[in-house]
PDB file of C-alpha atoms in Angstrom:
ATOM      1  CA  MET A   1     -22.067  36.099  26.408  1.00  0.00           C
ATOM      2  CA  LYS A   2     -22.211  35.725  22.756  1.00  0.00           C
ATOM      3  CA  ASN A   3     -18.290  35.728  22.417  1.00  0.00           C
ATOM      4  CA  LEU A   4     -17.912  33.517  24.931  1.00  0.00           C
ATOM      5  CA  ILE A   5     -20.675  30.871  22.848  1.00  0.00           C
ATOM      6  CA  LYS A   6     -18.594  31.902  19.984  1.00  0.00           C
ATOM      7  CA  THR A   7     -15.578  30.732  21.526  1.00  0.00           C
ATOM      8  CA  LEU A   8     -16.623  27.889  22.937  1.00  0.00           C
ATOM      9  CA  GLY A   9     -17.821  26.791  19.803  1.00  0.00           C
ATOM     10  CA  ALA A  10     -14.644  27.211  17.500  1.00  0.00           C
ATOM     11  CA  SER A  11     -12.628  25.281  20.411  1.00  0.00           C
ATOM     12  CA  LEU A  12     -15.296  22.285  19.697  1.00  0.00           C
ATOM     13  CA  LEU A  13     -15.115  22.895  16.155  1.00  0.00           C
ATOM     14  CA  LEU A  14     -11.346  22.649  16.124  1.00  0.00           C
ATOM     15  CA  LEU A  15     -11.358  19.637  18.682  1.00  0.00           C
ATOM     16  CA  ALA A  16     -13.768  17.753  16.378  1.00  0.00           C
ATOM     17  CA  ILE A  17     -11.074  18.512  13.319  1.00  0.00           C
ATOM     18  CA  PHE A  18      -7.996  17.518  15.662  1.00  0.00           C
ATOM     19  CA  THR A  19      -9.405  14.325  16.706  1.00  0.00           C
ATOM     20  CA  GLY A  20     -10.950  13.661  13.344  1.00  0.00           C
ATOM     21  CA  CYS A  21      -7.582  13.839  11.828  1.00  0.00           C
ATOM     22  CA  SER A  22      -5.480  11.972  14.270  1.00  0.00           C
ATOM     23  CA  SER A  23      -3.531   8.576  14.091  1.00  0.00           C
ATOM     24  CA  LYS A  24      -5.890   6.485  12.840  1.00  0.00           C
ATOM     25  CA  ASP A  25      -5.503   6.986   9.175  1.00  0.00           C
ATOM     26  CA  MET A  26      -5.112   4.394   7.103  1.00  0.00           C
ATOM     27  CA  GLN A  27      -2.495   3.626   4.625  1.00  0.00           C
ATOM     28  CA  VAL A  28      -2.972   4.554   0.843  1.00  0.00           C
ATOM     29  CA  ALA A  29      -3.288   0.651  -0.348  1.00  0.00           C
ATOM     30  CA  GLN A  30      -0.086  -0.804  -2.369  1.00  0.00           C
ATOM     31  CA  ASN A  31      -1.570  -3.264  -4.485  1.00  0.00           C
ATOM     32  CA  ASN A  32      -5.122  -2.612  -6.706  1.00  0.00           C
ATOM     33  CA  ASP A  33      -5.996  -6.184  -7.053  1.00  0.00           C
ATOM     34  CA  ALA A  34      -8.028  -5.823  -4.099  1.00  0.00           C
ATOM     35  CA  LEU A  35     -10.395  -4.128  -6.632  1.00  0.00           C
ATOM     36  CA  LYS A  36     -10.276  -7.013  -8.915  1.00  0.00           C
ATOM     37  CA  LYS A  37     -13.704  -8.918  -8.358  1.00  0.00           C
ATOM     38  CA  PRO A  38     -13.265 -12.535  -6.341  1.00  0.00           C
ATOM     39  CA  GLU A  39     -12.991 -15.387  -7.933  1.00  0.00           C
ATOM     40  CA  ASN A  40     -11.613 -17.997  -4.953  1.00  0.00           C
ATOM     41  CA  GLY A  41     -15.514 -17.985  -3.540  1.00  0.00           C
ATOM     42  CA  ASN A  42     -15.418 -14.825  -1.444  1.00  0.00           C
ATOM     43  CA  ALA A  43     -17.003 -11.371  -1.697  1.00  0.00           C
ATOM     44  CA  LYS A  44     -15.753  -8.002  -1.726  1.00  0.00           C
ATOM     45  CA  ILE A  45     -17.460  -4.952  -0.274  1.00  0.00           C
ATOM     46  CA  LEU A  46     -16.064  -1.404  -1.290  1.00  0.00           C
ATOM     47  CA  PHE A  47     -16.800   0.922   1.074  1.00  0.00           C
ATOM     48  CA  TYR A  48     -16.221   4.530  -0.122  1.00  0.00           C
ATOM     49  CA  ARG A  49     -16.753   8.220   0.684  1.00  0.00           C
ATOM     50  CA  SER A  50     -18.312  10.825  -2.750  1.00  0.00           C
ATOM     51  CA  SER A  51     -19.302  13.309  -0.473  1.00  0.00           C
ATOM     52  CA  THR A  52     -16.600  15.964   0.985  1.00  0.00           C
ATOM     53  CA  LEU A  53     -18.893  16.864   3.693  1.00  0.00           C
ATOM     54  CA  GLY A  54     -17.674  16.285   7.278  1.00  0.00           C
ATOM     55  CA  TYR A  55     -13.692  16.201   5.521  1.00  0.00           C
ATOM     56  CA  ALA A  56     -11.817  16.543   8.693  1.00  0.00           C
ATOM     57  CA  VAL A  57     -13.718  13.626  10.426  1.00  0.00           C
ATOM     58  CA  GLN A  58     -13.315   9.563   9.144  1.00  0.00           C
ATOM     59  CA  SER A  59     -15.821   7.620   9.108  1.00  0.00           C
ATOM     60  CA  SER A  60     -15.115   4.298  10.846  1.00  0.00           C
ATOM     61  CA  ILE A  61     -16.682   1.088   9.641  1.00  0.00           C
ATOM     62  CA  PHE A  62     -16.909  -2.067  11.858  1.00  0.00           C
ATOM     63  CA  VAL A  63     -18.385  -5.716  11.289  1.00  0.00           C
ATOM     64  CA  ILE A  64     -20.518  -7.084  14.144  1.00  0.00           C
ATOM     65  CA  LYS A  65     -19.375 -10.499  15.369  1.00  0.00           C
ATOM     66  CA  ASP A  66     -20.886 -11.986  18.559  1.00  0.00           C
ATOM     67  CA  ASN A  67     -22.257  -8.726  19.353  1.00  0.00           C
ATOM     68  CA  SER A  68     -19.114  -7.171  19.539  1.00  0.00           C
ATOM     69  CA  PRO A  69     -17.843  -4.609  16.661  1.00  0.00           C
ATOM     70  CA  LYS A  70     -14.814  -5.627  15.058  1.00  0.00           C
ATOM     71  CA  VAL A  71     -12.414  -2.639  13.036  1.00  0.00           C
ATOM     72  CA  VAL A  72     -13.120  -3.506   9.047  1.00  0.00           C
ATOM     73  CA  GLY A  73     -11.178  -0.185   8.266  1.00  0.00           C
ATOM     74  CA  ILE A  74     -11.383   3.861   8.291  1.00  0.00           C
ATOM     75  CA  VAL A  75     -12.648   6.211   5.410  1.00  0.00           C
ATOM     76  CA  GLY A  76     -12.128   9.713   4.913  1.00  0.00           C
ATOM     77  CA  ALA A  77     -13.714  12.119   2.118  1.00  0.00           C
ATOM     78  CA  LYS A  78     -13.179  10.765  -1.475  1.00  0.00           C
ATOM     79  CA  LYS A  79     -11.446   7.370  -0.099  1.00  0.00           C
ATOM     80  CA  LYS A  80     -12.431   3.410  -0.487  1.00  0.00           C
ATOM     81  CA  MET A  81     -11.454   0.998   0.940  1.00  0.00           C
ATOM     82  CA  VAL A  82     -12.315  -3.070  -0.079  1.00  0.00           C
ATOM     83  CA  TYR A  83     -13.286  -5.441   2.452  1.00  0.00           C
ATOM     84  CA  GLU A  84     -13.594  -9.601   1.521  1.00  0.00           C
ATOM     85  CA  LEU A  85     -15.624 -11.829   3.279  1.00  0.00           C
ATOM     86  CA  ASN A  86     -17.396 -15.071   2.761  1.00  0.00           C
ATOM     87  CA  PRO A  87     -20.887 -15.345   1.613  1.00  0.00           C
ATOM     88  CA  GLY A  88     -23.699 -15.038   3.970  1.00  0.00           C
ATOM     89  CA  LYS A  89     -25.304 -12.356   6.077  1.00  0.00           C
ATOM     90  CA  TYR A  90     -23.725  -9.503   8.146  1.00  0.00           C
ATOM     91  CA  ILE A  91     -24.271  -6.361   9.927  1.00  0.00           C
ATOM     92  CA  PHE A  92     -21.942  -3.090   9.726  1.00  0.00           C
ATOM     93  CA  MET A  93     -21.888  -0.381  11.948  1.00  0.00           C
ATOM     94  CA  VAL A  94     -20.292   2.881  10.747  1.00  0.00           C
ATOM     95  CA  LEU A  95     -18.763   5.409  13.477  1.00  0.00           C
ATOM     96  CA  GLY A  96     -18.699   9.186  13.574  1.00  0.00           C
ATOM     97  CA  GLU A  97     -20.485  11.155  16.351  1.00  0.00           C
ATOM     98  CA  ALA A  98     -22.787   8.359  16.599  1.00  0.00           C
ATOM     99  CA  SER A  99     -23.423   4.941  15.073  1.00  0.00           C
ATOM    100  CA  ASP A 100     -25.182   3.574  12.305  1.00  0.00           C
ATOM    101  CA  PHE A 101     -26.234   0.183  10.608  1.00  0.00           C
ATOM    102  CA  MET A 102     -26.540  -1.726   7.931  1.00  0.00           C
ATOM    103  CA  TYR A 103     -27.494  -5.414   7.096  1.00  0.00           C
ATOM    104  CA  ALA A 104     -25.637  -7.057   4.277  1.00  0.00           C
ATOM    105  CA  GLU A 105     -26.214 -10.538   2.605  1.00  0.00           C
ATOM    106  CA  VAL A 106     -23.699 -11.356  -0.030  1.00  0.00           C
ATOM    107  CA  ASP A 107     -23.040 -14.116  -2.313  1.00  0.00           C
ATOM    108  CA  ALA A 108     -20.179 -15.438  -3.477  1.00  0.00           C
ATOM    109  CA  ASN A 109     -17.458 -14.240  -6.431  1.00  0.00           C
ATOM    110  CA  LYS A 110     -19.301 -10.755  -6.534  1.00  0.00           C
ATOM    111  CA  MET A 111     -18.267  -7.240  -6.232  1.00  0.00           C
ATOM    112  CA  TYR A 112     -20.368  -5.327  -3.619  1.00  0.00           C
ATOM    113  CA  TYR A 113     -20.664  -1.311  -3.391  1.00  0.00           C
ATOM    114  CA  VAL A 114     -21.561   0.782  -0.360  1.00  0.00           C
ATOM    115  CA  ASN A 115     -21.748   4.484  -0.001  1.00  0.00           C
ATOM    116  CA  ILE A 116     -20.502   5.959   3.413  1.00  0.00           C
ATOM    117  CA  VAL A 117     -23.098   9.178   3.375  1.00  0.00           C
ATOM    118  CA  PRO A 118     -21.716  12.515   6.284  1.00  0.00           C
ATOM    119  CA  ARG A 119     -24.326  13.963   7.726  1.00  0.00           C
ATOM    120  CA  MET A 120     -24.137  16.432  10.044  1.00  0.00           C
ATOM    121  CA  GLY A 121     -23.974  16.150  13.600  1.00  0.00           C
ATOM    122  CA  LEU A 122     -24.491  18.284  16.904  1.00  0.00           C
ATOM    123  CA  TRP A 123     -20.483  18.195  17.608  1.00  0.00           C
ATOM    124  CA  LYS A 124     -19.099  16.383  13.977  1.00  0.00           C
ATOM    125  CA  ALA A 125     -20.390  14.294  11.507  1.00  0.00           C
ATOM    126  CA  ARG A 126     -22.536  11.403  11.310  1.00  0.00           C
ATOM    127  CA  PHE A 127     -22.545   8.771   8.860  1.00  0.00           C
ATOM    128  CA  SER A 128     -25.139   6.273   7.590  1.00  0.00           C
ATOM    129  CA  LEU A 129     -24.354   3.460   4.802  1.00  0.00           C
ATOM    130  CA  GLU A 130     -25.979   3.521   1.870  1.00  0.00           C
ATOM    131  CA  PRO A 131     -25.838   0.140  -0.150  1.00  0.00           C
ATOM    132  CA  LYS A 132     -25.615   0.859  -3.911  1.00  0.00           C
ATOM    133  CA  ASP A 133     -26.649  -1.299  -6.853  1.00  0.00           C
ATOM    134  CA  ALA A 134     -23.543  -2.596  -8.636  1.00  0.00           C
ATOM    135  CA  ASN A 135     -24.983  -1.677 -12.045  1.00  0.00           C
ATOM    136  CA  LEU A 136     -25.500   2.156 -10.764  1.00  0.00           C
ATOM    137  CA  VAL A 137     -22.457   2.633  -9.279  1.00  0.00           C
ATOM    138  CA  SER A 138     -20.022   5.237 -11.689  1.00  0.00           C
ATOM    139  CA  GLN A 139     -16.445   3.557 -11.913  1.00  0.00           C
ATOM    140  CA  GLU A 140     -15.353   6.671 -13.401  1.00  0.00           C
ATOM    141  CA  ALA A 141     -15.843   8.547 -10.057  1.00  0.00           C
ATOM    142  CA  LEU A 142     -14.718   5.605  -8.000  1.00  0.00           C
ATOM    143  CA  ASN A 143     -11.337   5.613  -9.848  1.00  0.00           C
ATOM    144  CA  SER A 144     -10.723   9.165  -8.807  1.00  0.00           C
ATOM    145  CA  TYR A 145     -11.033   8.350  -4.841  1.00  0.00           C
ATOM    146  CA  ILE A 146      -7.799   6.685  -3.138  1.00  0.00           C
ATOM    147  CA  LEU A 147      -7.566   2.814  -2.586  1.00  0.00           C
ATOM    148  CA  VAL A 148      -6.501   2.641   1.320  1.00  0.00           C
ATOM    149  CA  GLU A 149      -6.301  -0.581   3.316  1.00  0.00           C
ATOM    150  CA  PRO A 150      -5.690  -1.092   7.533  1.00  0.00           C
ATOM    151  CA  ASN A 151      -2.675  -0.682   9.079  1.00  0.00           C
ATOM    152  CA  GLN A 152      -0.968  -0.823  12.407  1.00  0.00           C
ATOM    153  CA  ASN A 153      -2.113   2.269  13.299  1.00  0.00           C
ATOM    154  CA  THR A 154      -5.897   1.745  12.514  1.00  0.00           C
ATOM    155  CA  ILE A 155      -5.583  -1.268  14.687  1.00  0.00           C
ATOM    156  CA  GLU A 156      -4.018   0.255  17.767  1.00  0.00           C
ATOM    157  CA  TRP A 157      -6.589   2.940  17.428  1.00  0.00           C
ATOM    158  CA  TYR A 158      -9.496   0.374  17.413  1.00  0.00           C
ATOM    159  CA  ASN A 159      -7.858  -1.105  20.609  1.00  0.00           C
ATOM    160  CA  GLU A 160      -7.363   1.700  22.428  1.00  0.00           C
ATOM    161  CA  ASN A 161     -10.790   3.385  21.670  1.00  0.00           C
ATOM    162  CA  TYR A 162     -12.529  -0.275  21.867  1.00  0.00           C
ATOM    163  CA  SER A 163     -14.916   0.438  24.880  1.00  0.00           C
ATOM    164  CA  SER A 164     -16.058   4.026  23.390  1.00  0.00           C
ATOM    165  CA  ILE A 165     -16.906   2.098  20.350  1.00  0.00           C
ATOM    166  CA  LEU A 166     -18.672  -0.937  21.869  1.00  0.00           C
ATOM    167  CA  GLU A 167     -20.974   1.955  24.137  1.00  0.00           C
ATOM    168  CA  LYS A 168     -21.591   3.398  21.098  1.00  0.00           C
ATOM    169  CA  TYR A 169     -22.721   0.013  19.381  1.00  0.00           C
ATOM    170  CA  ASN A 170     -24.752  -0.673  22.632  1.00  0.00           C
ATOM    171  CA  ASP A 171     -26.105   2.623  22.604  1.00  0.00           C
ATOM    172  CA  TYR A 172     -27.447   3.146  19.322  1.00  0.00           C
ATOM    173  CA  PHE A 173     -27.955  -0.971  18.102  1.00  0.00           C
ATOM    174  CA  GLU A 174     -31.134  -1.049  19.663  1.00  0.00           C
ATOM    175  CA  LYS A 175     -32.456   2.451  18.623  1.00  0.00           C
ATOM    176  CA  TRP A 176     -31.702   0.931  14.955  1.00  0.00           C
ATOM    177  CA  MET A 177     -33.526  -2.375  15.313  1.00  0.00           C
ATOM    178  CA  SER A 178     -36.631  -0.293  16.888  1.00  0.00           C
ATOM    179  CA  LYS A 179     -36.894   1.006  13.463  1.00  0.00           C
ATOM    180  CA  ASP A 180     -39.193  -0.247  10.803  1.00  0.00           C
ATOM    181  CA  ILE A 181     -37.797  -3.335   9.052  1.00  0.00           C
ATOM    182  CA  SER A 182     -38.358  -1.400   5.579  1.00  0.00           C
ATOM    183  CA  SER A 183     -36.095   1.983   6.806  1.00  0.00           C
ATOM    184  CA  ARG A 184     -32.944  -0.169   7.645  1.00  0.00           C
ATOM    185  CA  PRO A 185     -30.399  -0.403   5.072  1.00  0.00           C
ATOM    186  CA  LYS A 186     -30.138  -3.218   3.188  1.00  0.00           C
ATOM    187  CA  LEU A 187     -27.320  -4.228   0.958  1.00  0.00           C
ATOM    188  CA  TYR A 188     -28.874  -7.254  -0.849  1.00  0.00           C
ATOM    189  CA  PRO A 189     -26.995 -10.197  -2.800  1.00  0.00           C
ATOM    190  CA  ASP A 190     -28.446  -8.898  -6.161  1.00  0.00           C
ATOM    191  CA  PHE A 191     -26.395  -5.878  -5.629  1.00  0.00           C
ATOM    192  CA  GLY A 192     -23.206  -7.232  -6.540  1.00  0.00           C
ATOM    193  CA  LYS A 193     -21.731  -8.178 -10.050  1.00  0.00           C
TER     194      LYS A 193
END
């Protein structure tokens, strides 16, 4: 019986690793201008993964629009991605084994930073979004991460998996909203610079 459990566990681990490494990878960014502070009236959020925990599982980032998750991008361990957006209020979702969320309120012409924090799940990694004050972010550490951007594979993965993504949004958003508001992460306007 112990051997059966070990074999099943190993099989599930391999499944998680292989599904985490599927073709939803983004491409290495061709232009580093994305890292420049916005000057066009928009804001930018740099999402990054500083930890190698859950290395084989990628974290998918979405912005919630009209009660529907829209793909922003997919960030692997030691990678970073920039998302440009209009000033205003938003809700972001990160997806792994489960979903987690973050409020964001961003001002024009500011760069913001959000660390994607992995944690252990039952079958594969789960993730949380951790807003960071721009003044406390190590630019030296960020410089060592690979800048990625969405590509056609990202869009195809999103379209093929939309029903599952929406199901996780519906399952976990209600739970997140039931938490005390002080325990829900928020990216504040003054976190940017």
